PDB file of C-alpha atoms and ligand atoms in Angstrom:
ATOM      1  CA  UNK A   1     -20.242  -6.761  -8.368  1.00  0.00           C
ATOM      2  CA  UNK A   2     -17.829  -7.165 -11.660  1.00  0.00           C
ATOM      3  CA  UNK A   3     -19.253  -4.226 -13.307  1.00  0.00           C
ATOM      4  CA  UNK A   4     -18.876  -2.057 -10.736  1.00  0.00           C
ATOM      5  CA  UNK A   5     -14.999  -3.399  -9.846  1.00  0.00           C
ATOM      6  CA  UNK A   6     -14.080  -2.739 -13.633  1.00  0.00           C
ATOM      7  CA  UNK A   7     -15.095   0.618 -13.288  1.00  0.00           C
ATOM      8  CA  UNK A   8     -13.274   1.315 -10.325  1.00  0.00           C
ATOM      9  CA  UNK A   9     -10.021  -0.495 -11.672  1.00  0.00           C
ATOM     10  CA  UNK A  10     -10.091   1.279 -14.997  1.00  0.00           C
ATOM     11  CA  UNK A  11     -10.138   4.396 -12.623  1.00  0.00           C
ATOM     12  CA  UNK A  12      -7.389   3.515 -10.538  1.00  0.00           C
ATOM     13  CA  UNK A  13      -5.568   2.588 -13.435  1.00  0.00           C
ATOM     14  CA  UNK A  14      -6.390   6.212 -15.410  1.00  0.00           C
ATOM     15  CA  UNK A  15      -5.204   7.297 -11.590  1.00  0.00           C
ATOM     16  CA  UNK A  16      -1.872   5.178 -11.616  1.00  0.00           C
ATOM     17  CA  UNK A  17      -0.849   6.728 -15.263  1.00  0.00           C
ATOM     18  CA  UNK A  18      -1.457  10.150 -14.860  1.00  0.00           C
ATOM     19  CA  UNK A  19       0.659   9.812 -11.957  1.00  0.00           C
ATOM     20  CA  UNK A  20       3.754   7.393 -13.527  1.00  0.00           C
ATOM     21  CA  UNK A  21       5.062  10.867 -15.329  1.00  0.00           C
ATOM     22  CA  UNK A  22       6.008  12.433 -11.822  1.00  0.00           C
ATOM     23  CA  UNK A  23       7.564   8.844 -11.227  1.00  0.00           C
ATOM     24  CA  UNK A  24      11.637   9.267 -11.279  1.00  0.00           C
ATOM     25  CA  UNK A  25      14.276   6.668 -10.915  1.00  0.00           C
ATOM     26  CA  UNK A  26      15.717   6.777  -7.070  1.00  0.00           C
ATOM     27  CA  UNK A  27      19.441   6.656  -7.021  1.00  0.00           C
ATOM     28  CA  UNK A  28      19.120   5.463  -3.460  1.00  0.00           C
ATOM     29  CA  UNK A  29      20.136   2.501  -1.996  1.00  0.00           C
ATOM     30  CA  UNK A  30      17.520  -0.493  -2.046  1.00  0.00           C
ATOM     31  CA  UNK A  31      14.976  -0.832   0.349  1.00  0.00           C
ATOM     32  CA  UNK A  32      16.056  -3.880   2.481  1.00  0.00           C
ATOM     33  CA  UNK A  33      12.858  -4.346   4.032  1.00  0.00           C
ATOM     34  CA  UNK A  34       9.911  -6.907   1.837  1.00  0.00           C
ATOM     35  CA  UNK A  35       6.760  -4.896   1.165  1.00  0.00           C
ATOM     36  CA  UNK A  36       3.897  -7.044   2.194  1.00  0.00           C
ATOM     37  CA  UNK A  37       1.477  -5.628  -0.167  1.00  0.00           C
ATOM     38  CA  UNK A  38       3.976  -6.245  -3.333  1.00  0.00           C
ATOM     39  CA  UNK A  39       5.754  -9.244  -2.093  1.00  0.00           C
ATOM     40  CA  UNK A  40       4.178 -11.949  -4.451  1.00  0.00           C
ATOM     41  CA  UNK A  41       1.124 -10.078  -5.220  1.00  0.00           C
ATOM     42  CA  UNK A  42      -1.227 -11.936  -8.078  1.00  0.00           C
ATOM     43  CA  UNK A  43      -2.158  -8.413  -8.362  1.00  0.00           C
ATOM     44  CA  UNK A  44       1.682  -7.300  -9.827  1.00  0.00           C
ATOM     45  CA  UNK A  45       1.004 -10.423 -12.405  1.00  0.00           C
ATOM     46  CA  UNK A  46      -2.438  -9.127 -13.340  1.00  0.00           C
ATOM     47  CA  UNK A  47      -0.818  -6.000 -14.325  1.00  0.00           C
ATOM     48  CA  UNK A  48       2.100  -8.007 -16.047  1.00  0.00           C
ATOM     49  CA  UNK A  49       4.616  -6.329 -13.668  1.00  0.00           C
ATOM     50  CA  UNK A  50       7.985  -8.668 -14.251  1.00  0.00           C
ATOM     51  CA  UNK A  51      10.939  -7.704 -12.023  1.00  0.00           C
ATOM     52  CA  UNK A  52      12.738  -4.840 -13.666  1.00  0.00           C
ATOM     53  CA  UNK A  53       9.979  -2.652 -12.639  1.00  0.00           C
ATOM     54  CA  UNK A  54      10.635  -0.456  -9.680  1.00  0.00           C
ATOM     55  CA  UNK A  55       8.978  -1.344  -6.155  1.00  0.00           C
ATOM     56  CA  UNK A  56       7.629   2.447  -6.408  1.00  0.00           C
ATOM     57  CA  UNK A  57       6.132   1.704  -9.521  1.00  0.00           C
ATOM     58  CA  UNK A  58       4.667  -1.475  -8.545  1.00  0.00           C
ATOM     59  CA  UNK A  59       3.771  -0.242  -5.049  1.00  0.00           C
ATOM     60  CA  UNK A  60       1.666   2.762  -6.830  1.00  0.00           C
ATOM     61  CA  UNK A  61      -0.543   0.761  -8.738  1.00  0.00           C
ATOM     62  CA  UNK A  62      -0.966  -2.102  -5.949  1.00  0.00           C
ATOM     63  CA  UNK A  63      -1.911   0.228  -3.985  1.00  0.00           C
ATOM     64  CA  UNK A  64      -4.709   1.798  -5.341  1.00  0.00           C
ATOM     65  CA  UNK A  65      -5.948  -1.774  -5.953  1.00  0.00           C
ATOM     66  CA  UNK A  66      -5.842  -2.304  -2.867  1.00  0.00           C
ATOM     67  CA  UNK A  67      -8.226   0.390  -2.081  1.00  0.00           C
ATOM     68  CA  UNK A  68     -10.476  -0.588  -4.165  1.00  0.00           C
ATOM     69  CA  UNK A  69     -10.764  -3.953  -2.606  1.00  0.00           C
ATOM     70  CA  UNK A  70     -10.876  -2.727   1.133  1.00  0.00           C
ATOM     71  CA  UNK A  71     -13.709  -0.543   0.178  1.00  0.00           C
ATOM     72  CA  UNK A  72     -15.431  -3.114  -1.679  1.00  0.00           C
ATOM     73  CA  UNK A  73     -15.298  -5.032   1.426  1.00  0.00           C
ATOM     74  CA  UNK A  74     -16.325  -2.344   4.177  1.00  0.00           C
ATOM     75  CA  UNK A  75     -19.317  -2.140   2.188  1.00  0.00           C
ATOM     76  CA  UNK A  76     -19.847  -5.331   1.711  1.00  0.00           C
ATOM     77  CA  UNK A  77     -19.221  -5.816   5.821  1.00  0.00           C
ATOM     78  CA  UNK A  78     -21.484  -2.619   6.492  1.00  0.00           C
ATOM     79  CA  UNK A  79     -24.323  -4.356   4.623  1.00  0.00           C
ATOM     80  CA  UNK A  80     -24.264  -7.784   5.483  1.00  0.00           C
ATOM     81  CA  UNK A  81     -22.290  -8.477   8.337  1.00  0.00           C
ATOM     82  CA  UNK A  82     -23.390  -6.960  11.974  1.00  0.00           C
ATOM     83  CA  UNK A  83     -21.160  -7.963  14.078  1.00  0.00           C
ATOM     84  CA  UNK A  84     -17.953  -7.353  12.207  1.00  0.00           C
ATOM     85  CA  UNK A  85     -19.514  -4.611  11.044  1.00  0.00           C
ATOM     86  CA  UNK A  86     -19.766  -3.155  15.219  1.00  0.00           C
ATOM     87  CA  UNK A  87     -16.146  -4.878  16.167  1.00  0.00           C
ATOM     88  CA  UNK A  88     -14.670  -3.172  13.613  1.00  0.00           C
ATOM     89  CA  UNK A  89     -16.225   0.829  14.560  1.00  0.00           C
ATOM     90  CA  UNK A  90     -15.441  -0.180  18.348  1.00  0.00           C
ATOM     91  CA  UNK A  91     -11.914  -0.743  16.919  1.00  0.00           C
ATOM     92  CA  UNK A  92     -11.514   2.396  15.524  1.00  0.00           C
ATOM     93  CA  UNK A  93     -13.018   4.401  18.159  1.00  0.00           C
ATOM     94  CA  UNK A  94     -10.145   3.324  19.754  1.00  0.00           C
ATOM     95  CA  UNK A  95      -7.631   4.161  17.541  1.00  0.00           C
ATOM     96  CA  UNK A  96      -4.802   6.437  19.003  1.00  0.00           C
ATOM     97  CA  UNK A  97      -4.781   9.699  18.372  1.00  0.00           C
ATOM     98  CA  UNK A  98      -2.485  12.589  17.675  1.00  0.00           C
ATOM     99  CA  UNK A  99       0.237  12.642  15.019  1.00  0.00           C
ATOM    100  CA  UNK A 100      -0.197  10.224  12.290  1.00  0.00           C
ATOM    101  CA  UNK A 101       2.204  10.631   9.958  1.00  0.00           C
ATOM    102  CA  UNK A 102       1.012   7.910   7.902  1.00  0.00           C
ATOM    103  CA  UNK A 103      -2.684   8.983   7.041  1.00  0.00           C
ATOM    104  CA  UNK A 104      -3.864  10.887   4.154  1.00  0.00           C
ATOM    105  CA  UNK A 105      -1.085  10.057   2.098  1.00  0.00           C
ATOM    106  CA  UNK A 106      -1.740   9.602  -1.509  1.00  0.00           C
ATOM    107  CA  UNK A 107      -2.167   6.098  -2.291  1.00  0.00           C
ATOM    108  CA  UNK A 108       1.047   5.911  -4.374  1.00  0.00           C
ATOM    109  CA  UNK A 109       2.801   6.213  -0.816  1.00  0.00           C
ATOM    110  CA  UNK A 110       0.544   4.279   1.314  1.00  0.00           C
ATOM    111  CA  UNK A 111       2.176   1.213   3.302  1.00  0.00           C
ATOM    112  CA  UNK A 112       5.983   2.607   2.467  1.00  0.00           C
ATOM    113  CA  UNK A 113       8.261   3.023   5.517  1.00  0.00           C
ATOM    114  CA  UNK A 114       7.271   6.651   6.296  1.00  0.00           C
ATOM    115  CA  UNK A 115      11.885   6.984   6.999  1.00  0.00           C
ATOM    116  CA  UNK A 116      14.495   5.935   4.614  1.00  0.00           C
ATOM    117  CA  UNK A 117      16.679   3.306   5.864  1.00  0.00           C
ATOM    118  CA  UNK A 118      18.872   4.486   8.554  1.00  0.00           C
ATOM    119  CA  UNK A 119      22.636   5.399   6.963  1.00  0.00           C
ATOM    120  CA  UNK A 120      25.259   5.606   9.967  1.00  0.00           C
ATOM    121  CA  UNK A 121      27.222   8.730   8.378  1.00  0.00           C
ATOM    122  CA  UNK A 122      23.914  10.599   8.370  1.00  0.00           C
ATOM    123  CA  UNK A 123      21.930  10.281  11.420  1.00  0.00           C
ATOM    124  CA  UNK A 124      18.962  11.889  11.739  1.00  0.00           C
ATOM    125  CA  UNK A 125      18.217  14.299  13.945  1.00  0.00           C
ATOM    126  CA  UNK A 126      14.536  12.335  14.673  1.00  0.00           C
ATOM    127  CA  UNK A 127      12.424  10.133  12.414  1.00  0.00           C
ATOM    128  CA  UNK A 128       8.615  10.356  11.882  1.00  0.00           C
ATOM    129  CA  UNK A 129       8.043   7.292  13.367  1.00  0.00           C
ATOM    130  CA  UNK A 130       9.722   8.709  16.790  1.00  0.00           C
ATOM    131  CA  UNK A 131       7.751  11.354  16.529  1.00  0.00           C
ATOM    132  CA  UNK A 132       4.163   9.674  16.314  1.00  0.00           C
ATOM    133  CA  UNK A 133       4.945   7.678  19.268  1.00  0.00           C
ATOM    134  CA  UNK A 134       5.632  10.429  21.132  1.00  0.00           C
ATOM    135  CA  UNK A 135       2.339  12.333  19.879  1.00  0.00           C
ATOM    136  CA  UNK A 136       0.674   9.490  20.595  1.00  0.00           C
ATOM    137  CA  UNK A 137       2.234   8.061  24.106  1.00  0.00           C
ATOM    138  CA  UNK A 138       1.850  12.045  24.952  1.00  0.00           C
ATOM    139  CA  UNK A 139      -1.532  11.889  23.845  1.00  0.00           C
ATOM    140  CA  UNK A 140      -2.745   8.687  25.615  1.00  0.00           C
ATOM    141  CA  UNK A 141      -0.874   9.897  29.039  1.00  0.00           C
ATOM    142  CA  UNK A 142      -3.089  13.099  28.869  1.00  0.00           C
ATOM    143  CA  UNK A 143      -6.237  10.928  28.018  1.00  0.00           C
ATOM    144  CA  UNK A 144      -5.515   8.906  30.560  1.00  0.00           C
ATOM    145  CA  UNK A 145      -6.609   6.402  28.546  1.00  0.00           C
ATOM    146  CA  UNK A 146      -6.855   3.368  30.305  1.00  0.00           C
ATOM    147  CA  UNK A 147      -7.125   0.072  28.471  1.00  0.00           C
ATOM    148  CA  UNK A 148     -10.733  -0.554  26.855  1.00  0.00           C
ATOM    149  CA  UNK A 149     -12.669  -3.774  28.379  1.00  0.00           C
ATOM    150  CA  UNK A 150     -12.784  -6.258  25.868  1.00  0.00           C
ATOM    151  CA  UNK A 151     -16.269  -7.696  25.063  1.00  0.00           C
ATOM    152  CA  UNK A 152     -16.662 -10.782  26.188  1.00  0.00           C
ATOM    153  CA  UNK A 153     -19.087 -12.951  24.026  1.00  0.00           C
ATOM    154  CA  UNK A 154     -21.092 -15.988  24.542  1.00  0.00           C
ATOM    155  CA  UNK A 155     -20.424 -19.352  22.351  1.00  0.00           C
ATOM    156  CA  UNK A 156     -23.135 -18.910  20.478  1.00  0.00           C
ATOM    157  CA  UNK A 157     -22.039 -14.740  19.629  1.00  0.00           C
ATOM    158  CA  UNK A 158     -18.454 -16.325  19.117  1.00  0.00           C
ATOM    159  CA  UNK A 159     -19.681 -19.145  16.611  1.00  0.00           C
ATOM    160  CA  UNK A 160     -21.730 -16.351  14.429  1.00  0.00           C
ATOM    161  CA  UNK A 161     -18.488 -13.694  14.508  1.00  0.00           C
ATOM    162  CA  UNK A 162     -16.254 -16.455  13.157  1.00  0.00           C
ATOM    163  CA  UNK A 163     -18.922 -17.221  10.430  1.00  0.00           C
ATOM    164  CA  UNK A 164     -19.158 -13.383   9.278  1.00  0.00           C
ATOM    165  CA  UNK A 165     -15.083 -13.287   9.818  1.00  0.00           C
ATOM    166  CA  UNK A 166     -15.506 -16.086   7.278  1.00  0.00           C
ATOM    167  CA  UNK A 167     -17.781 -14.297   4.742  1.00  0.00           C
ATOM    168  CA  UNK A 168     -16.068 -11.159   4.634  1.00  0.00           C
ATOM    169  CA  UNK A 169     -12.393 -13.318   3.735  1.00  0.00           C
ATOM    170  CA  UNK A 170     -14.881 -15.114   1.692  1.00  0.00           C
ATOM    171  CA  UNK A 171     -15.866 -11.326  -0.259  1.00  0.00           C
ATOM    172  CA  UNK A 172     -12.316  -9.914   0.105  1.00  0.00           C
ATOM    173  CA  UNK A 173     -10.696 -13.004  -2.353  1.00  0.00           C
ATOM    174  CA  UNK A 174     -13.827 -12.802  -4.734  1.00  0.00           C
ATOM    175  CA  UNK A 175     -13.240  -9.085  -5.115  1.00  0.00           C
ATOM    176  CA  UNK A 176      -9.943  -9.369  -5.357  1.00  0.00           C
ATOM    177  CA  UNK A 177      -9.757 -12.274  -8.396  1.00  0.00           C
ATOM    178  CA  UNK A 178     -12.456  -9.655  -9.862  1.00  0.00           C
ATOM    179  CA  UNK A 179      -9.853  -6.998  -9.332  1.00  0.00           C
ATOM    180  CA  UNK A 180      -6.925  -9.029 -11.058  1.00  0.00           C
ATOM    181  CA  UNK A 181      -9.447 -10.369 -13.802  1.00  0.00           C
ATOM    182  CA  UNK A 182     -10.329  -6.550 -14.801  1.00  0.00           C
ATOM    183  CA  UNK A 183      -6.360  -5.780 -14.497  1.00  0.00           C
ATOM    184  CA  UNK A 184      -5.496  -7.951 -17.360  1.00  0.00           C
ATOM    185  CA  UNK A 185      -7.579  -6.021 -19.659  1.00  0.00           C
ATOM    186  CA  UNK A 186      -5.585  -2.922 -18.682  1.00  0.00           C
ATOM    187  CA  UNK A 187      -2.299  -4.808 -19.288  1.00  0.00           C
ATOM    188  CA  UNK A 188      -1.215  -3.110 -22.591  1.00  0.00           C
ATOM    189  CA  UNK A 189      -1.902   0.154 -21.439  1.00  0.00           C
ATOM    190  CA  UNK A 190       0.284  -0.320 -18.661  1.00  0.00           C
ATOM    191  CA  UNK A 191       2.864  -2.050 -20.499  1.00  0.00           C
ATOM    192  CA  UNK A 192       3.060   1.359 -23.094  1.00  0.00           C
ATOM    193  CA  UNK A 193       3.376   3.643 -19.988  1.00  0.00           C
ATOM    194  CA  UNK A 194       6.068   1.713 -18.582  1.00  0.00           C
ATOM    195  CA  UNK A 195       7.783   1.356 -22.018  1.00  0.00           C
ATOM    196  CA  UNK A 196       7.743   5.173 -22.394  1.00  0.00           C
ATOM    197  CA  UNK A 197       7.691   6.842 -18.702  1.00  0.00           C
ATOM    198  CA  UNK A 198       9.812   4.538 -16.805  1.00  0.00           C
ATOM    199  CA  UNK A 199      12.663   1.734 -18.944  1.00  0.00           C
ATOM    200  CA  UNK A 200      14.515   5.090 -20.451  1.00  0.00           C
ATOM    201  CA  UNK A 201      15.397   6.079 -16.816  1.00  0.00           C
ATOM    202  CA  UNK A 202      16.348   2.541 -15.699  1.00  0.00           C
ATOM    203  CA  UNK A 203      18.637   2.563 -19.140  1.00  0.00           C
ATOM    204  CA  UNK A 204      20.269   5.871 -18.567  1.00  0.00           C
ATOM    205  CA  UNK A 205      21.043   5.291 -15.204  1.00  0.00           C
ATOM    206  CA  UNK A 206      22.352   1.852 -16.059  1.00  0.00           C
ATOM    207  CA  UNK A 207      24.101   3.706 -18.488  1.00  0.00           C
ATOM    208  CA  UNK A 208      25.606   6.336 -16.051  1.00  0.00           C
ATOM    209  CA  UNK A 209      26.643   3.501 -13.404  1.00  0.00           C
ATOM    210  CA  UNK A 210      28.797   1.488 -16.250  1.00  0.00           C
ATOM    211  CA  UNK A 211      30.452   4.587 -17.315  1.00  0.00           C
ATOM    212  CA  UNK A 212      31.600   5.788 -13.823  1.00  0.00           C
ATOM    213  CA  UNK A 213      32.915   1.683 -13.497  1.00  0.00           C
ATOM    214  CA  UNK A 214      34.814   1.882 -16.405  1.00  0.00           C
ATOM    215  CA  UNK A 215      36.344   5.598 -15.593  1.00  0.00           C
ATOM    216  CA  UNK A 216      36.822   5.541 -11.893  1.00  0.00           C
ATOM    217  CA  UNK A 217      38.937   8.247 -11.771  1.00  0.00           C
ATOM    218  CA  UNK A 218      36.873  10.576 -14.108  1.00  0.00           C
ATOM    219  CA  UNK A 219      34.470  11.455 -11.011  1.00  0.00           C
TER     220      UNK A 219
HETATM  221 ZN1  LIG B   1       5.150  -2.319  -2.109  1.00  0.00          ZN
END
C-alpha cells in the first residue's frame, strides 16, 4: 500500500504546484466559517503548513490529499468489505438529483462554501446554494420520490456491518498516516513554492494596507 500512496502523493503534490502560480492573494474579507477538512489537519503539518499560509493555499493541497485517501479507501471497501461496500451504492442511488453546484469542481475548490459570505450592502440577487435546493426540491416533487425503506437487518447482519464500519476507519487512518508520512518528504518542495509563488503577495499587500493606514487621506 505505501508504494502506491507515495506515488499518488508525489502526484498530487506535482498537481498542487503547477496550480499555486494561478493562486492570488484575496483582498476579501476572512472567511468566518472553520473548514473541517483544514481545521487541525495532521495533514497541513505533514506539509509544514504554519499559519501565515492562506486557507486557499492550504485547502488546495488538503484537498487533493484527501482524494487520494477516499479513493484508497473505496477500493479498499469495494474489495474487502460487502456490506459497506452495498450500503454505500444503495446510498448513492439515492442521491438527489438535479443541480449540483458543488460536483466536478477541481479539487483546489472542493469542500469551500460554493457563496461568499453574505455582505448586507450587496445582496445577492440568489445564491447557488438557493438554487440547488430548488433544482433539487423541484426535482424530487416531479419524481415523486417518496422516502426509500430503510433495510432493516438482523443482529447478526448488524454485528458484521459494524465490524466492516470498523475496518474501513481502521484503512482510512492507516492510509492516511501513509499519506502524511509520504508528505514530509515533499516538504521542501513545498516550502520553495510557497517562498516564491505565494509570501511576496502576502508582503505587498501587507505593504499596501500599512501605507493606506499611515495616509488615510491619500485614497
Ligand atoms: Zn479548508
Amino acid at each position: 500500500m505505501a508504494d502506491s500512496i507515495e506515488g499518488r502523493v508525489r502526484t498530487g503534490v506535482d498537481a498542487f504546484l503547477r496550480w499555486l502560480p494561478r493562486w492570488e492573494v484575496g483582498t476579501s474579507r476572512a472567511r468566518t466559517r472553520v473548514c473541517r477538512l483544514c481545521l487541525g489537519s495532521p495533514v497541513a503539518t505533514a506539509a509544514g503548513f504554519d499559519h501565515d499560509v492562506p486557507h486557499a493555499v492550504q485547502h488546495a493541497l488538503l484537498s487533493r490529499m484527501r482524494q487520494i485517501v477516499d479513493e484508497a479507501v473505496d477500493e479498499y471497501t469495494a474489495r474487502n468489505l460487502p456490506m459497506v461496500a452495498r450500503e454505500l451504492s444503495k446510498g448513492e442511488a439515492q442521491e438527489p438529483t438535479g443541480y449540483r453546484p458543488e460536483q466536478g469542481l477541481p479539487p483546489e475548490f472542493q469542500g469551500l462554501p460554493l457563496d461568499p459570505e453574505p455582505d448586507p450592502e450587496q445582496p445577492f440577487l440568489f445564491t447557488l446554494e438557493e438554487l440547488a435546493t430548488e433544482d433539487q426540491r423541484e426535482a424530487q416533487a416531479r419524481a415523486g420520490a417518496p422516502d426509500p425503506e430503510p433495510t432493516v437487518f438482523t443482529e447478526e447482519a448488524k454485528k458484521a456491518l459494524s465490524t466492516e464500519l470498523e475496518l474501513a476507519d481502521d484503512h482510512a487512518r492507516q492510509v492516511g498516516t501513509a499519506v502524511c508520512l509520504a508528505l514530509v518528504e515533499h516538504r521542501q518542495r513545498i516550502a520553495d513554492a510557497i517562498d516564491r509563488l505565494v509570501e511576496p503577495q502576502i508582503d505587498e499587500l501587507l505593504a499596501e494596507l500599512s501605507k493606506a493606514l499611515e495616509n488615510p487621506r491619500s485614497r
